[in-house]
Short mmCIF file of C-alpha atoms in Angstrom, two decimals:
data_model
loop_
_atom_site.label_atom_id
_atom_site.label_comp_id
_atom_site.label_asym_id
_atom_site.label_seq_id
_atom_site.Cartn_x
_atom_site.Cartn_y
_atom_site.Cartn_z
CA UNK A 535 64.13 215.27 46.48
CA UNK A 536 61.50 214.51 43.90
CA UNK A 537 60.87 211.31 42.79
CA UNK A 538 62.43 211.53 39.05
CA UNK A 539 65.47 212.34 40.54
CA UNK A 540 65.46 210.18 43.38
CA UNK A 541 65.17 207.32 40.23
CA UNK A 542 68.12 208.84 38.48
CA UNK A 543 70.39 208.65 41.62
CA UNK A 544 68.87 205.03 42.87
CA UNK A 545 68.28 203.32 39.83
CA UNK A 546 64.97 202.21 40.64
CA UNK A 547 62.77 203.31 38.60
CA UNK A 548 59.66 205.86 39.28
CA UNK A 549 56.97 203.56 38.37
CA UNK A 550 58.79 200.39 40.90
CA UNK A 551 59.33 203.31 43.54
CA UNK A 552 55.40 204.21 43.21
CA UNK A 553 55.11 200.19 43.94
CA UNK A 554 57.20 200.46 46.87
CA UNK A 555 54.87 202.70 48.30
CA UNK A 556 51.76 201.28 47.17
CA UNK A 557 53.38 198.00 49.22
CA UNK A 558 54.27 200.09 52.08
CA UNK A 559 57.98 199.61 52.10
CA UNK A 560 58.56 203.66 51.28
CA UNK A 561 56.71 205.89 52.56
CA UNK A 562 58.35 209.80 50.98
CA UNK A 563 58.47 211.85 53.67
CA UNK A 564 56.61 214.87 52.90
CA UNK A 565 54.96 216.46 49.47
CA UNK A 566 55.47 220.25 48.11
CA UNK A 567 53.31 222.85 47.43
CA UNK A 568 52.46 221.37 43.95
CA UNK A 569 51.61 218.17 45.73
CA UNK A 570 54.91 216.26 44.25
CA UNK A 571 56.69 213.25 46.52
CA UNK A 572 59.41 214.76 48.37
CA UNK A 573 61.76 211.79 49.40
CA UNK A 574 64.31 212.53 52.79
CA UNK A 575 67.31 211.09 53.05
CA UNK A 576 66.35 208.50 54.92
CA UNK A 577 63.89 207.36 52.54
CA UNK A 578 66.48 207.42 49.91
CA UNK A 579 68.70 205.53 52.42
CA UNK A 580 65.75 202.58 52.78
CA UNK A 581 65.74 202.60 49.00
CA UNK A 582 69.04 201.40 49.11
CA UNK A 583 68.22 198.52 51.79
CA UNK A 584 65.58 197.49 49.90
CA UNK A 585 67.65 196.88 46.37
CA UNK A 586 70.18 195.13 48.91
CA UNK A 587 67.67 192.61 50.54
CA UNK A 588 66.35 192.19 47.03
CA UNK A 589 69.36 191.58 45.58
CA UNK A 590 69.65 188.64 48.07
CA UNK A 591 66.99 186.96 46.82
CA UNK A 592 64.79 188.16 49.21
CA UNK A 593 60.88 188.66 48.26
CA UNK A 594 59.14 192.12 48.83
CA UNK A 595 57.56 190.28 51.31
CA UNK A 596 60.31 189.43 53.38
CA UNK A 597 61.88 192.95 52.42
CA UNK A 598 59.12 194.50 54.77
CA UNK A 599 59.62 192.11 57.61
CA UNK A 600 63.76 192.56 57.66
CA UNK A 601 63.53 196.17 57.96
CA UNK A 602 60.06 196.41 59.94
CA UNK A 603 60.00 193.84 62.01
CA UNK A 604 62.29 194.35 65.48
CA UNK A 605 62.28 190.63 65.98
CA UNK A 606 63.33 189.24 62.32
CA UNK A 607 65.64 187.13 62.90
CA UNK A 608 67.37 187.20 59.64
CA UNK A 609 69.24 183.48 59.73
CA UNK A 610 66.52 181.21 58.96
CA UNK A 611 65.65 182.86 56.03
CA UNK A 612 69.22 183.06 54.83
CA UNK A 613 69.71 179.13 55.18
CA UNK A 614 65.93 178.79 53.44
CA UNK A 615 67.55 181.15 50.50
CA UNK A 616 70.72 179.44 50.51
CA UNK A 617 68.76 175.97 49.66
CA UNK A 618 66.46 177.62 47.17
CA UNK A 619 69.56 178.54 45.93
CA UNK A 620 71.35 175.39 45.85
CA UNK A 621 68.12 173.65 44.00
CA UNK A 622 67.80 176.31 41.38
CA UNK A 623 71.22 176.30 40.34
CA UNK A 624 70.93 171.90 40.46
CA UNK A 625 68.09 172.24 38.47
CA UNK A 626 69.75 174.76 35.76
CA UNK A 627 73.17 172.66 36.11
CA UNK A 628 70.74 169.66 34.84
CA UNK A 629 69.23 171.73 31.91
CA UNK A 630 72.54 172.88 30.91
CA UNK A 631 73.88 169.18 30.86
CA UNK A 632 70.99 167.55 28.69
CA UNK A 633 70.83 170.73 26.37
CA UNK A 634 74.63 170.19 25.86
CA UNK A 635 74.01 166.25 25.27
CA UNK A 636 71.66 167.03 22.66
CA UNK A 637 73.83 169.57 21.17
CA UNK A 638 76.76 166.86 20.91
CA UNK A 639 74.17 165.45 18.63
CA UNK A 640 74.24 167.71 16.33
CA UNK A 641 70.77 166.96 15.77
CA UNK A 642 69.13 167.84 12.02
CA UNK A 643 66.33 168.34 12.65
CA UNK A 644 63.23 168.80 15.85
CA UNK A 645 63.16 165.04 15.14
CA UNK A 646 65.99 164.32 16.26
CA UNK A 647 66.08 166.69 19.18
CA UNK A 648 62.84 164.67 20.47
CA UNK A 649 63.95 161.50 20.04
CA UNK A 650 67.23 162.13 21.58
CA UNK A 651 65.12 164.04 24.94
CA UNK A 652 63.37 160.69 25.26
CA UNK A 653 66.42 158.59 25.00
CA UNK A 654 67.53 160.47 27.62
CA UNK A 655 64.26 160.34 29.44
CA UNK A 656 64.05 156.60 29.51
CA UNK A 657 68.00 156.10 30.55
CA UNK A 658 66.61 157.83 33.72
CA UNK A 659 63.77 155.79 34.38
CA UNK A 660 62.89 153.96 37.72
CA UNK A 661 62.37 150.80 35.89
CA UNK A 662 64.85 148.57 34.69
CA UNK A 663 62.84 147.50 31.33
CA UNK A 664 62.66 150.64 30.28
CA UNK A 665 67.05 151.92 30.95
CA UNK A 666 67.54 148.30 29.23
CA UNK A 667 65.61 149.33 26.14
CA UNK A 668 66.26 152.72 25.99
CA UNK A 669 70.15 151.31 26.04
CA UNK A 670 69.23 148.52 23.25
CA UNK A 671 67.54 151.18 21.10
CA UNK A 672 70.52 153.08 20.00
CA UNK A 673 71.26 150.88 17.46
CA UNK A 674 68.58 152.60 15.79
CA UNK A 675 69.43 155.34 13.13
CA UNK A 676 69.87 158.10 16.05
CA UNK A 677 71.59 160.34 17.82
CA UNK A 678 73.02 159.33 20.51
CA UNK A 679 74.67 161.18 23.34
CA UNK A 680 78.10 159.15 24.19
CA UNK A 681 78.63 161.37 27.54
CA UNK A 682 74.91 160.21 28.68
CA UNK A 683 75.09 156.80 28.07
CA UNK A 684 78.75 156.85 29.67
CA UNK A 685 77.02 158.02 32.80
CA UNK A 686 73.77 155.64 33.06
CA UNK A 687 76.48 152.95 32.75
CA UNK A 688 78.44 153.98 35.70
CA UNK A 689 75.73 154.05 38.09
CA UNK A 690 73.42 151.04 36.35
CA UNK A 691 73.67 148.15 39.45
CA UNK A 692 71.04 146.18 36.72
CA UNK A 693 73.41 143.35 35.53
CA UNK A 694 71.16 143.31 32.19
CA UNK A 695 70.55 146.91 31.87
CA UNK A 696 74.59 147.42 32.72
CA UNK A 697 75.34 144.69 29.98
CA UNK A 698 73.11 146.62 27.08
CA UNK A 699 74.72 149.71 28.32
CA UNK A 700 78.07 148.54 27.72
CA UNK A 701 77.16 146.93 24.84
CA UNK A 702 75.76 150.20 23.39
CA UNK A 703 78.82 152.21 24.32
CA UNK A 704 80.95 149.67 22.45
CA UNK A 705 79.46 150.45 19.35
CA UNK A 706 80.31 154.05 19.72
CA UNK A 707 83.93 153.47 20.35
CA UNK A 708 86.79 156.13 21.33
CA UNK A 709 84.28 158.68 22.59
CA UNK A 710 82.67 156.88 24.86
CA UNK A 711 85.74 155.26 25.96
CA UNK A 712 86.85 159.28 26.67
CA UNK A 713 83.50 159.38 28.17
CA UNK A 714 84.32 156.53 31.01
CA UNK A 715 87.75 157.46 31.86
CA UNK A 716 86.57 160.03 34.88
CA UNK A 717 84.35 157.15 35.94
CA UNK A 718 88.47 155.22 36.36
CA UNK A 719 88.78 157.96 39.21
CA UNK A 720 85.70 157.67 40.82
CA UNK A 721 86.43 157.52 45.16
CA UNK A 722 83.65 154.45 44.81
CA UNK A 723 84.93 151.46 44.40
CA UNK A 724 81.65 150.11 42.63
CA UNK A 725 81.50 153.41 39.93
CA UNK A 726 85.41 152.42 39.03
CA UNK A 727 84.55 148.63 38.71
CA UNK A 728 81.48 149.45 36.33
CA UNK A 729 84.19 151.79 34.00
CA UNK A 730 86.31 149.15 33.46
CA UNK A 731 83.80 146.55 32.94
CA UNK A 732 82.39 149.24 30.07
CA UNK A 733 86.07 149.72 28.78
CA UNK A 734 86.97 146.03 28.59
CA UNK A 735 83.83 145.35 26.19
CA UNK A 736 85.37 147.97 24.29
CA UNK A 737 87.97 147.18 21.53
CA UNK A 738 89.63 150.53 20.35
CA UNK A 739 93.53 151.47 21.10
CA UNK A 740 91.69 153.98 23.33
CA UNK A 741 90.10 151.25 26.09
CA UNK A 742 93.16 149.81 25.74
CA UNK A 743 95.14 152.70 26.91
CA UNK A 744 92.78 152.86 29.89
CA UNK A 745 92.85 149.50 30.84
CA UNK A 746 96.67 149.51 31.09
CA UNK A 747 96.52 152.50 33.75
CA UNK A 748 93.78 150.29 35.39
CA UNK A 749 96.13 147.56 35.71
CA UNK A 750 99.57 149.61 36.65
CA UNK A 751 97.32 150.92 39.59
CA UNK A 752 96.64 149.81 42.93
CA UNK A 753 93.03 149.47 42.69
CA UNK A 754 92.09 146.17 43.31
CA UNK A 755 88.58 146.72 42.24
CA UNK A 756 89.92 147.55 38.77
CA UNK A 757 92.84 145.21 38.24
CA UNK A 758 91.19 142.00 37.56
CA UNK A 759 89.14 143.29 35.59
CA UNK A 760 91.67 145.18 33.98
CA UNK A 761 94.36 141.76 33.41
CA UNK A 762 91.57 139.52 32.07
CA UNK A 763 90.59 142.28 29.26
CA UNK A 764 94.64 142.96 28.33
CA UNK A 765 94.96 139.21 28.27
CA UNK A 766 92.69 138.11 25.71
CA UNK A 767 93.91 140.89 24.10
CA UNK A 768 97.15 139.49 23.77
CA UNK A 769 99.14 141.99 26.30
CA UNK A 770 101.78 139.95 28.18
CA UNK A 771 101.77 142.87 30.86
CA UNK A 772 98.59 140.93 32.58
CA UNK A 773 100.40 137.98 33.09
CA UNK A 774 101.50 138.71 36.76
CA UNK A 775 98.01 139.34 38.48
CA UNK A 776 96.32 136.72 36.34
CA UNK A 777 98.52 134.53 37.96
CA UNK A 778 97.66 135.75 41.15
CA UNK A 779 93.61 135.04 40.32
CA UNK A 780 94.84 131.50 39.93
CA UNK A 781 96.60 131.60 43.16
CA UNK A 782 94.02 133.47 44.97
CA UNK A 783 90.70 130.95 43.38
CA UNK A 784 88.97 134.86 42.13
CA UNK A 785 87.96 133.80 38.41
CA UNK A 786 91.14 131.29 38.31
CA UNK A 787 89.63 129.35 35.66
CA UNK A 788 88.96 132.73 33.56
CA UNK A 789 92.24 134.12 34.48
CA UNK A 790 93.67 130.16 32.97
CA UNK A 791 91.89 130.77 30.18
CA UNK A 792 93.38 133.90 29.36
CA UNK A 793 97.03 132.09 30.58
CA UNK A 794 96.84 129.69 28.07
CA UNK A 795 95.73 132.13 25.27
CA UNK A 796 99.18 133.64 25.82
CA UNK A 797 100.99 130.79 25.92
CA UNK A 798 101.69 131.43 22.13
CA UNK A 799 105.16 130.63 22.38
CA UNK A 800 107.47 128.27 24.03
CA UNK A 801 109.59 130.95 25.48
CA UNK A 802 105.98 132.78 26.59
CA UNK A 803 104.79 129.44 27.76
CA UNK A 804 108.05 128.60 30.03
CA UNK A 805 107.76 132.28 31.82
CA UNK A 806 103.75 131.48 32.63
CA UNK A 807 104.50 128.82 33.77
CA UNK A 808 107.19 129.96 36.16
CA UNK A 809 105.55 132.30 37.11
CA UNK A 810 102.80 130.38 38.63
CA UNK A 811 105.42 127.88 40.27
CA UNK A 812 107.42 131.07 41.54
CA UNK A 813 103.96 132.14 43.48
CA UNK A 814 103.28 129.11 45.20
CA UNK A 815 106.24 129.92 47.44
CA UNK A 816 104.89 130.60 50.86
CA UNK A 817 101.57 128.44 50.19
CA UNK A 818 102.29 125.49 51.94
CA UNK A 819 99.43 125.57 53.79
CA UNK A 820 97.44 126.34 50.52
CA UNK A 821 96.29 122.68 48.82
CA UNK A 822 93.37 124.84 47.15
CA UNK A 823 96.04 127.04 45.77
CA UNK A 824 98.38 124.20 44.49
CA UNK A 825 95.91 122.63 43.04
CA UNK A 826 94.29 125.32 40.96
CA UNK A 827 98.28 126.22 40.02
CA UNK A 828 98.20 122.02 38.29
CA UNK A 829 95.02 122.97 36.91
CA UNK A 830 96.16 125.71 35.14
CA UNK A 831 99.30 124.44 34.44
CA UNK A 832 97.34 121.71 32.32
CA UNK A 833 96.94 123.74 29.38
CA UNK A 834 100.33 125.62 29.29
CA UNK A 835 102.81 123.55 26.68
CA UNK A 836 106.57 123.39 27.57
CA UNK A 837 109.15 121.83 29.96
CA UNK A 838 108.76 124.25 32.75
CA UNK A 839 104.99 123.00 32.94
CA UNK A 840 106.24 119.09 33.00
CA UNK A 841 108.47 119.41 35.97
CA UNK A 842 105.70 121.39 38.09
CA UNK A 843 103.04 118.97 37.54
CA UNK A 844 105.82 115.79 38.33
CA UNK A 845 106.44 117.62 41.38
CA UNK A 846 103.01 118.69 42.49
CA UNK A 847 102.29 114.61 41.44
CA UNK A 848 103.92 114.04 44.79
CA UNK A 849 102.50 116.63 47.03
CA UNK A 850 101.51 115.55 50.50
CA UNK A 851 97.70 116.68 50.09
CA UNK A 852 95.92 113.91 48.30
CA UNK A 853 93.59 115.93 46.10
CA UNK A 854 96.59 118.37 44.82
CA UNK A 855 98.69 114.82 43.92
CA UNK A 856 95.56 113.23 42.06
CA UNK A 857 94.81 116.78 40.23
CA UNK A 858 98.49 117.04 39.17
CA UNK A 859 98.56 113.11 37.94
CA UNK A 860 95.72 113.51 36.30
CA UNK A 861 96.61 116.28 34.04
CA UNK A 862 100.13 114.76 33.42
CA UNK A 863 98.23 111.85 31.95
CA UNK A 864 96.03 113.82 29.75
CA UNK A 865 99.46 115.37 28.45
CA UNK A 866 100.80 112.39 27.59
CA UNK A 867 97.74 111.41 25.97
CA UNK A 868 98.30 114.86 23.76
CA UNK A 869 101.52 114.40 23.00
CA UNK A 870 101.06 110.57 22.15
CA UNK A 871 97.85 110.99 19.55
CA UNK A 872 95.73 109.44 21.96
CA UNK A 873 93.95 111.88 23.68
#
């Protein structure tokens, strides 16, 4: 078979099959009387193994060895062109994800495209100065890609860089709150606590949303996090494990902060305050915990509050009696003008 046709059936065509043979990898088996390539087919065959390797990945090189070489031992190749793989398609999967980012931009201009590629640049840098002003910038006239920003936050273990990160994300509101909801369901427990810390330094209905599934989970990393954000936002909902930060001394003077901020009612007041009595139960070996409850206590208004301090006035552990007396005073004081 002459070598036109042998392109038409193969595929390959005459001028790569004329490289094949300059290479050495197909040698036609005979010529005519006109001096024409005749190819056998077994030649044609090796064609066909060649294309095959090749379309493994494999170089011309290597193509010569596998089907020359008796002792080729074809694995270690395939595992070296299954990581050349895997690091061409991470490097693509990269390009593809900060060409998208700077699409999201919708950039006017080459401008823009540049200044948003070194945004993106310095949000990736080793050093902490530059990720904090590369976050701090974006309150520049810019674009700025939510989804990127979203990201450096949730792995930024800077507690300044973190904070301008959050702070920057704020300013963008629902989308980046969008942005750091997959960060929620992160399996590390360090990714999930950054998201919510980014969410609760973010006002919209959106954050909001997200910090109430934070707080209906069971993640404990989340939770606290979660409460103290709903609270000073006035949702009652937080109530229950902000009373349990009291009990448990984790930010109990944040979480009686927030208490007391939702006190707004007498009703409200009389069901915080129960509710911190009700879980003291079962600490009677706690004085820490009894006394952080009459600390707390100090600032919530109402009856319920009264008769918890009188009684925790005459608990056997001398420091939880003194706290509670004290505060009792400085409620009198309060109510009497004097204070």
């Amino acid at each position: 078979m002459l070598i036109g046709e042998v392109a038409r059936r193969s595929g390959v065509s005459a001028r790569m099959l004329r490289h094949y043979e300059s290479l050495g990898l197909v040698r036609p088996s005979d010529r005519n009387a006109a001096g024409y390539r005749e190819y056998s087919a077994d030649d044609i065959r090796r064609i066909f193994h060649i294309e095959s390797l090749r379309s493994l990945g494999l170089s011309l090189r290597d193509v010569g060895r596998a089907l020359d070489d008796p002792g080729f031992a074809p694995g270690a190749l395939v595992d070296d062109l299954i990581r050349g793989t895997r690091e061409r398609i991470a490097a693509e999967t990269e390009l593809l994800t900060r060409l998208s980012r700077i699409g999201a931009t919708e950039p006017a201009g080459w401008e823009d495209v540049l200044r948003t590629v070194a945004l993106l640049q310095a949000l990736g840098s080793a050093g902490a100065g530059n990720r904090q002003r590369a976050a701090l910038s974006t309150a520049e006239e810019a674009p700025v890609p939510v989804s990127a920003l979203a990201e450096a936050a949730l792995r930024e273990a800077d507690p300044y860089v973190a904070g301008a990160l959050r702070w920057a994300l704020a300013r963008e509101g629902g989308s980046a709150s969008a942005a750091l909801a997959e960060g929620l369901a992160s399996p590390v427990a360090a990714v999930r606590e950054r998201a919510v810390r980014a969410l609760a330094a973010m006002p919209d209905e959106a954050a909001t949303a997200l910090l109430r599934e934070a707080l209906g989970g069971p993640d404990d990393a989340v939770r606290p996090i979660a409460a103290l954000a709903l609270g000073a936002r006035g949702a009652t909902e937080a109530v229950p494990v902000l009373v349990e930060l009291v009990v448990a001394g984790a930010n109990d003077v944040e979480a009686a902060d927030t208490l007391h901020s939702l006190a707004t009612s007498p009703a409200a007041a009389d069901r915080i305050a129960a509710a911190l009595v009700r879980r003291l139960d079962g600490r009677a070996g706690d004085p820490g915990a009894r006394r952080r409850v009459a600390q707390a206590l100090a600032d919530i208004p109402g009856p319920t509050a009264d008769r918890a301090l009188r009684e925790l006035a005459r608990d056997a552990d001398r420091g939880v009696a003194v706290t509670a007396e004290y505060v009792l005073g400085r409620r009198d004081a309060r109510r009497d003008g004097t204070a």
